[in-house]
Coordinates of C-alpha atoms and ligand atoms in Angstrom, one line a residue:
M16 CA 0.1 0.3 0.0
A17 CA 1.1 3.4 -0.8
R18 CA 0.1 7.0 0.1
I19 CA -0.7 8.9 -3.0
L20 CA -1.6 12.2 -3.6
V21 CA -3.8 13.2 -6.6
T22 CA -4.2 16.8 -7.4
G23 CA -7.3 17.8 -9.3
G24 CA -8.8 14.5 -7.9
A25 CA -12.1 16.0 -7.4
G26 CA -12.4 16.5 -11.3
F27 CA -13.4 14.4 -14.2
I28 CA -10.2 12.1 -14.9
G29 CA -9.2 12.6 -11.3
S30 CA -12.2 11.3 -9.6
H31 CA -12.0 8.0 -11.6
L32 CA -8.2 7.9 -10.8
V33 CA -9.0 8.3 -7.1
E34 CA -11.9 5.5 -7.2
F35 CA -9.0 3.1 -9.0
L36 CA -6.3 3.9 -6.4
L37 CA -8.5 3.1 -3.4
K38 CA -9.9 0.1 -5.0
E39 CA -6.1 -1.1 -5.5
G40 CA -5.8 -0.9 -1.6
H41 CA -3.9 2.6 -1.6
E42 CA -4.4 5.7 1.0
V43 CA -5.3 8.4 -1.2
L44 CA -5.2 12.0 -0.5
C45 CA -7.3 14.3 -3.0
L46 CA -6.1 17.8 -3.1
D47 CA -8.5 20.2 -5.3
N48 CA -9.6 23.7 -5.1
Y49 CA -13.1 22.8 -6.9
F50 CA -12.7 25.5 -9.7
T51 CA -13.9 22.8 -12.1
G52 CA -14.1 19.8 -10.0
S53 CA -16.8 18.8 -7.3
R54 CA -17.1 16.9 -4.1
E55 CA -20.2 15.2 -5.6
N56 CA -17.7 13.3 -8.2
L57 CA -16.4 11.5 -4.9
L58 CA -19.2 11.5 -2.8
H59 CA -19.9 7.8 -3.4
L60 CA -16.5 7.1 -1.8
R61 CA -17.2 9.4 1.6
D62 CA -17.1 6.6 3.8
Q63 CA -13.7 5.4 2.7
P64 CA -11.5 5.8 5.4
R65 CA -8.5 5.5 3.1
L66 CA -9.5 8.7 1.3
E67 CA -8.5 12.2 2.5
M68 CA -9.9 15.4 0.8
I69 CA -7.8 18.5 0.9
R70 CA -9.1 21.9 -0.2
H71 CA -6.0 23.5 -1.6
D72 CA -5.0 25.5 -4.4
V73 CA -1.7 24.2 -5.9
V74 CA -0.5 27.9 -6.9
E75 CA 0.4 27.7 -3.1
P76 CA 3.0 25.5 -1.6
V77 CA 1.8 22.5 0.4
M78 CA 3.7 19.9 2.7
L79 CA 2.3 16.4 3.0
E80 CA 4.2 12.9 3.4
I81 CA 3.5 10.8 0.4
D82 CA 4.9 8.3 -1.9
Q83 CA 3.5 9.0 -5.3
I84 CA 1.8 12.2 -6.9
Y85 CA -0.4 12.2 -9.8
H86 CA -0.4 16.0 -10.6
L87 CA -3.6 16.7 -12.5
A88 CA -4.9 20.1 -11.0
C89 CA -5.6 22.4 -14.1
P90 CA -8.7 23.2 -15.6
A91 CA -8.8 21.3 -19.0
S92 CA -11.6 22.5 -21.0
P93 CA -11.0 25.6 -23.2
V94 CA -14.1 27.5 -21.8
H95 CA -12.7 26.9 -18.5
Y96 CA -9.0 27.7 -18.9
Q97 CA -9.7 30.5 -20.9
Y98 CA -12.2 32.2 -18.2
N99 CA -8.9 33.3 -16.2
P100 CA -5.9 32.8 -18.5
V101 CA -3.5 34.0 -15.8
K102 CA -4.7 31.7 -13.2
T103 CA -4.4 28.9 -15.8
I104 CA -0.5 29.8 -16.4
K105 CA -0.1 30.2 -12.7
T106 CA -1.7 26.7 -11.8
N107 CA 0.4 25.1 -14.4
V108 CA 3.9 26.9 -13.7
L109 CA 3.6 27.7 -10.1
G110 CA 1.5 24.4 -9.4
T111 CA 3.9 22.2 -11.0
L112 CA 6.7 23.8 -9.2
H113 CA 5.4 23.3 -5.7
M114 CA 4.5 19.7 -6.4
L115 CA 8.0 19.2 -7.8
G116 CA 9.6 20.8 -4.7
L117 CA 7.3 18.6 -2.6
T118 CA 8.4 15.3 -4.5
K119 CA 12.1 16.3 -4.0
R120 CA 11.5 16.9 -0.5
V121 CA 10.1 13.5 0.4
R122 CA 11.8 11.5 -2.4
A123 CA 8.4 10.8 -3.9
R124 CA 7.7 10.1 -7.8
I125 CA 5.6 12.3 -9.7
L126 CA 3.4 12.2 -12.7
L127 CA 2.5 15.2 -14.7
A128 CA -0.8 15.1 -16.6
S129 CA 0.4 16.9 -19.9
T130 CA -1.6 17.4 -23.0
S131 CA -1.5 16.6 -26.9
E132 CA -2.2 20.5 -26.8
I133 CA 1.6 20.9 -26.2
Y134 CA 1.9 19.7 -29.8
G135 CA -0.6 22.8 -31.1
D136 CA -1.8 22.7 -34.3
P137 CA 0.4 20.0 -35.6
L138 CA 2.2 19.6 -38.5
E139 CA 3.2 16.1 -38.0
H140 CA 0.4 13.3 -38.3
P141 CA -0.1 11.3 -36.2
Q142 CA 1.8 12.8 -33.5
R143 CA 5.1 11.0 -31.9
E144 CA 6.4 12.2 -28.7
E145 CA 9.6 13.1 -30.7
Y146 CA 7.5 15.8 -32.4
W147 CA 8.1 19.5 -31.1
G148 CA 4.9 21.0 -31.9
N149 CA 3.4 24.1 -33.5
V150 CA 2.2 26.2 -30.9
N151 CA 1.0 30.0 -30.9
C152 CA 2.6 31.4 -27.9
L153 CA 0.3 34.6 -28.4
G154 CA -3.1 33.0 -28.7
P155 CA -6.0 32.4 -26.4
R156 CA -5.0 28.6 -26.2
S157 CA -1.5 29.6 -24.9
C158 CA -2.3 29.9 -21.3
Y159 CA -2.7 26.2 -21.3
D160 CA -0.5 24.8 -24.4
E161 CA 2.4 27.0 -23.1
G162 CA 1.8 26.3 -19.5
K163 CA 1.8 22.6 -20.0
R164 CA 5.0 23.1 -22.1
V165 CA 6.8 24.7 -19.2
A166 CA 5.3 22.2 -16.8
E167 CA 7.1 19.6 -18.8
T168 CA 10.4 21.7 -19.1
L169 CA 10.1 22.0 -15.2
M170 CA 9.9 18.3 -14.9
M171 CA 12.9 17.6 -16.9
D172 CA 14.8 20.1 -15.3
Y173 CA 14.1 18.9 -11.9
H174 CA 14.8 15.4 -13.0
R175 CA 18.4 16.4 -14.7
Q176 CA 19.2 18.6 -11.7
N177 CA 17.9 17.1 -8.7
R178 CA 17.2 13.4 -10.0
V179 CA 13.6 13.7 -9.2
D180 CA 11.6 10.8 -10.4
I181 CA 9.2 11.6 -13.2
R182 CA 6.6 10.7 -15.3
I183 CA 5.1 12.7 -18.0
A184 CA 1.7 11.6 -19.9
R185 CA 0.6 13.4 -22.8
I186 CA -3.0 13.0 -22.7
F187 CA -5.1 12.9 -25.6
N188 CA -9.0 13.9 -25.6
T189 CA -10.6 11.8 -23.0
Y190 CA -14.2 11.6 -22.1
G191 CA -16.6 9.7 -20.1
P192 CA -19.0 9.9 -17.0
R193 CA -18.5 12.7 -14.4
M194 CA -17.6 15.3 -16.9
A195 CA -19.5 18.3 -15.6
L196 CA -22.7 19.5 -17.8
N197 CA -21.1 22.7 -18.5
D198 CA -17.6 21.6 -19.2
G199 CA -17.9 22.8 -22.6
R200 CA -15.9 20.3 -24.5
V201 CA -17.2 18.4 -27.6
V202 CA -18.4 15.0 -26.2
S203 CA -20.1 16.4 -23.2
N204 CA -21.4 19.2 -25.1
F205 CA -23.3 17.2 -27.9
I206 CA -24.6 14.6 -25.6
V207 CA -26.1 17.0 -23.4
Q208 CA -27.3 19.1 -26.4
A209 CA -28.7 15.7 -28.2
L210 CA -30.4 14.7 -24.8
S211 CA -32.2 18.0 -24.1
G212 CA -33.4 18.4 -27.6
K213 CA -31.3 21.5 -28.3
D214 CA -28.9 22.3 -31.4
I215 CA -25.8 20.4 -31.8
T216 CA -23.1 23.4 -32.0
I217 CA -20.5 22.3 -34.7
Y218 CA -17.5 24.6 -34.5
G219 CA -16.3 25.4 -38.2
E220 CA -17.2 22.9 -40.9
G221 CA -16.8 19.9 -38.4
K222 CA -14.1 18.5 -40.6
Q223 CA -11.3 18.9 -38.1
T224 CA -10.4 15.4 -36.4
R225 CA -9.9 14.4 -32.7
S226 CA -9.2 10.9 -31.3
F227 CA -11.5 10.1 -28.1
C228 CA -10.1 7.9 -25.2
Y229 CA -12.5 6.5 -22.8
V230 CA -11.5 7.5 -19.1
S231 CA -11.0 3.7 -17.9
D232 CA -8.6 3.2 -20.6
L233 CA -6.7 6.5 -19.6
V234 CA -6.7 6.1 -15.8
A235 CA -5.2 2.4 -16.8
G236 CA -2.5 4.2 -18.8
L237 CA -1.8 6.7 -16.1
V238 CA -1.3 3.9 -13.5
S239 CA 1.0 1.6 -15.7
L240 CA 3.2 4.6 -16.6
M241 CA 3.5 5.9 -12.8
N242 CA 4.4 2.3 -11.9
C243 CA 6.8 1.3 -15.0
E244 CA 10.4 0.7 -14.1
E245 CA 12.0 3.8 -15.5
Q246 CA 10.1 6.3 -18.0
T247 CA 11.5 9.8 -17.9
E248 CA 10.6 10.5 -21.7
P249 CA 7.0 11.7 -22.3
V250 CA 4.4 9.0 -23.3
N251 CA 1.4 9.6 -25.3
L252 CA -1.9 8.3 -23.8
G253 CA -4.9 8.2 -26.1
N254 CA -7.1 6.3 -28.6
P255 CA -5.6 6.5 -31.8
E256 CA -9.0 5.9 -33.9
E257 CA -9.6 9.2 -35.5
F258 CA -13.1 10.9 -36.3
T259 CA -14.2 14.1 -37.8
I260 CA -16.4 16.6 -35.4
L261 CA -19.1 15.8 -37.6
E262 CA -18.9 12.1 -37.4
L263 CA -18.8 12.4 -33.9
A264 CA -22.1 14.2 -34.0
H265 CA -23.8 11.9 -35.9
K266 CA -22.7 9.0 -33.7
V267 CA -24.2 10.9 -30.5
L268 CA -27.5 11.7 -32.5
A269 CA -27.8 8.0 -33.5
L270 CA -27.1 6.5 -29.9
T271 CA -29.3 9.1 -28.3
K272 CA -32.0 8.8 -30.7
S273 CA -32.4 12.6 -30.8
A274 CA -34.1 14.8 -33.1
S275 CA -31.5 17.7 -32.6
T276 CA -30.3 19.8 -35.6
L277 CA -26.8 20.7 -36.4
V278 CA -25.8 24.4 -36.5
Y279 CA -22.7 25.8 -37.6
K280 CA -20.7 28.2 -35.3
P281 CA -17.4 29.9 -35.8
L282 CA -14.3 28.0 -35.1
P283 CA -12.4 28.9 -32.1
A284 CA -9.1 30.8 -32.9
D285 CA -6.1 28.1 -33.2
D286 CA -8.4 25.3 -33.1
P287 CA -6.1 22.2 -34.0
V288 CA -7.3 20.7 -37.5
R289 CA -6.0 17.2 -36.9
R290 CA -5.2 15.3 -33.7
R291 CA -4.3 11.6 -33.3
P292 CA -1.6 10.1 -30.9
D293 CA 0.9 7.6 -32.3
I294 CA 1.2 5.3 -29.4
S295 CA 3.8 2.9 -30.3
R296 CA 5.9 4.1 -27.1
A297 CA 3.0 3.3 -24.6
K298 CA 2.4 0.1 -26.3
A299 CA 6.7 -0.8 -26.4
K300 CA 7.1 0.5 -22.8
L301 CA 3.9 -0.1 -20.7
G302 CA 2.3 -2.7 -22.7
W303 CA -0.5 -0.4 -22.9
Q304 CA -3.5 0.3 -25.4
P305 CA -7.0 1.3 -25.5
Q306 CA -9.9 -1.2 -25.2
V307 CA -12.8 0.6 -25.2
L308 CA -14.3 1.9 -28.9
L309 CA -16.0 5.3 -29.4
E310 CA -19.6 3.6 -29.6
E311 CA -19.0 1.8 -26.4
G312 CA -17.8 4.7 -24.6
L313 CA -20.4 6.9 -25.5
K314 CA -22.9 4.1 -24.5
A315 CA -21.5 4.2 -21.1
T316 CA -21.3 7.9 -20.9
I317 CA -24.9 8.8 -22.3
P318 CA -26.9 7.3 -19.1
Y319 CA -24.4 9.3 -16.7
F320 CA -25.6 12.9 -18.6
A321 CA -29.2 11.5 -18.9
E322 CA -29.5 11.2 -14.9
K323 CA -27.8 14.5 -14.5
L324 CA -30.3 16.1 -16.7
K325 CA -33.5 14.9 -14.6
Ligands
NAD15 P1 -11.4 18.7 -15.0 O1 -11.3 20.3 -15.0 O2 -12.5 17.9 -14.6 O3 -10.3 18.5 -13.5 C1 -9.2 19.4 -13.2 C2 -9.3 19.3 -11.5 O4 -8.3 20.5 -11.1 C3 -10.6 19.9 -11.1 O5 -11.3 19.2 -10.3 C4 -10.4 21.5 -10.8 O6 -11.1 21.8 -9.7 C5 -8.8 21.0 -10.1 N1 -8.0 22.3 -10.2 C6 -8.1 23.4 -11.2 N2 -7.3 24.2 -11.0 C7 -6.6 23.8 -9.6 C8 -5.8 24.6 -8.8 N3 -5.4 25.8 -8.9 N4 -5.6 23.9 -7.4 C9 -6.1 22.9 -7.3 N5 -6.9 22.2 -7.9 C10 -7.3 22.8 -9.2 O7 -10.4 18.2 -16.2 P2 -10.1 16.8 -16.7 O8 -10.3 16.5 -17.9 O9 -10.1 15.8 -15.4 O10 -8.4 16.7 -16.7 C11 -7.7 16.5 -15.3 C12 -6.0 16.8 -16.0 O11 -5.6 15.9 -17.2 C13 -5.7 18.1 -16.6 O12 -4.3 18.6 -15.9 C14 -5.7 18.3 -17.8 O13 -4.9 19.3 -18.3 C15 -5.4 16.8 -18.3 N6 -5.7 16.5 -19.4 C16 -6.9 16.3 -19.7 C17 -7.3 15.7 -21.0 C18 -8.8 15.4 -21.3 O14 -9.4 15.4 -22.5 N7 -9.8 15.4 -20.3 C19 -6.6 16.3 -21.9 C20 -5.3 16.3 -22.1 C21 -4.9 16.6 -20.5
UDP16 N1 -16.4 21.5 -30.9 C1 -17.5 21.7 -31.4 N2 -18.4 22.1 -30.6 C2 -18.5 22.2 -29.4 C3 -17.4 21.9 -28.8 C4 -16.2 21.7 -29.4 O1 -17.5 21.5 -32.6 O2 -19.4 22.3 -28.9 C5 -15.1 21.3 -31.4 C6 -13.7 22.1 -31.2 O3 -14.0 23.3 -32.0 C7 -12.8 21.2 -31.4 C8 -13.1 20.2 -31.1 O4 -14.7 20.1 -31.1 O5 -12.4 21.3 -32.9 C9 -12.9 19.7 -29.9 O6 -13.2 20.5 -28.8 P1 -12.6 20.2 -27.4 O7 -13.0 21.6 -26.6 O8 -13.4 19.0 -26.7 O9 -11.3 19.7 -27.1 P2 -9.8 20.6 -27.8 O10 -10.1 21.5 -28.7 O11 -9.4 21.0 -26.6 O12 -9.3 19.1 -28.4

């Protein structure tokens, strides 16, 4: 049994990770400021004596005794990370700095939840970890993209300078139950719109692509990466099946049997045109690959939103 800190543990991915780690028998400290996460996501675990909830903001330092840190704290949806861009940068830079300081002090191991966004609007397809990316450092997404790039830099520098034991997961679009109703990302938007008979909002022409990973696959990938022998270099975690946003809309409409109509809205600035992970490294180093097809994952997610909308 290990004592494990999960920052952002009350969020969408974090809450699934916390639940998984508790099932594995670990002691879990969930640290969150509840900006986009909620205590409701962990309410079903409230009687678990091995779970401790800490209300804290990672832009401030914290002292804890732990063996491992999964550092997830950061709003992930463009709507939320652009709400207060300066705070997003602080969360990524100061937050990661503080978690690295803590890791160093207690000689723990830290995993950073980085993102496919560090590849920006990629000129290489699919994206391998060796690709340096195509990021606009001035645009509205840069508080997040560049914030995560600096977070990765901090991880590497603490590793080289202080021999801190690091893991960097580059997470691609992930979806599933416990995304907030107002999350604003495409899968939750489309399901909520379809279930409530509202128009499905397609940004641009809907020809841009994404690759969608179901949350249980992602959690399995994070845990294997954390516990593998040694893996300092970043690892892509995502589902390599690629879909256009229009294809996603049609799948959601079919599965929800919704009569909603598609409406076209302007494409947000710097919206990446294509995105798909090359997961050769994860397969080779972790023996990991996603198991859940998009259709199955959507079928598991739709009832959650239907319940939330009641
Ligand atoms: P989320 O918004 O549901 O969860 C983020 C959590 O972090 C929330 O509980 C929020 O309250 C908390 N948080 C935010 N700022 C904080 C701060 N300053 N101090 C303490 N807590 C703070 O998002 P998610 O989808 O669960 O993403 C989790 C992590 O995974 C994020 O770091 C995100 O960048 C990364 N990621 C997610 C995806 C995805 O598709 N879901 C893709 C790439 C990377
Ligand atoms: N998108 C859309 N309608 C929505 C929300 C998003 O067409 O209601 C598009 C968005 O422009 C992007 C893709 O879906 O091309 C994925 O957006 P999301 O915000 O989920 O994630 P990210 O852009 O960070 O990959």
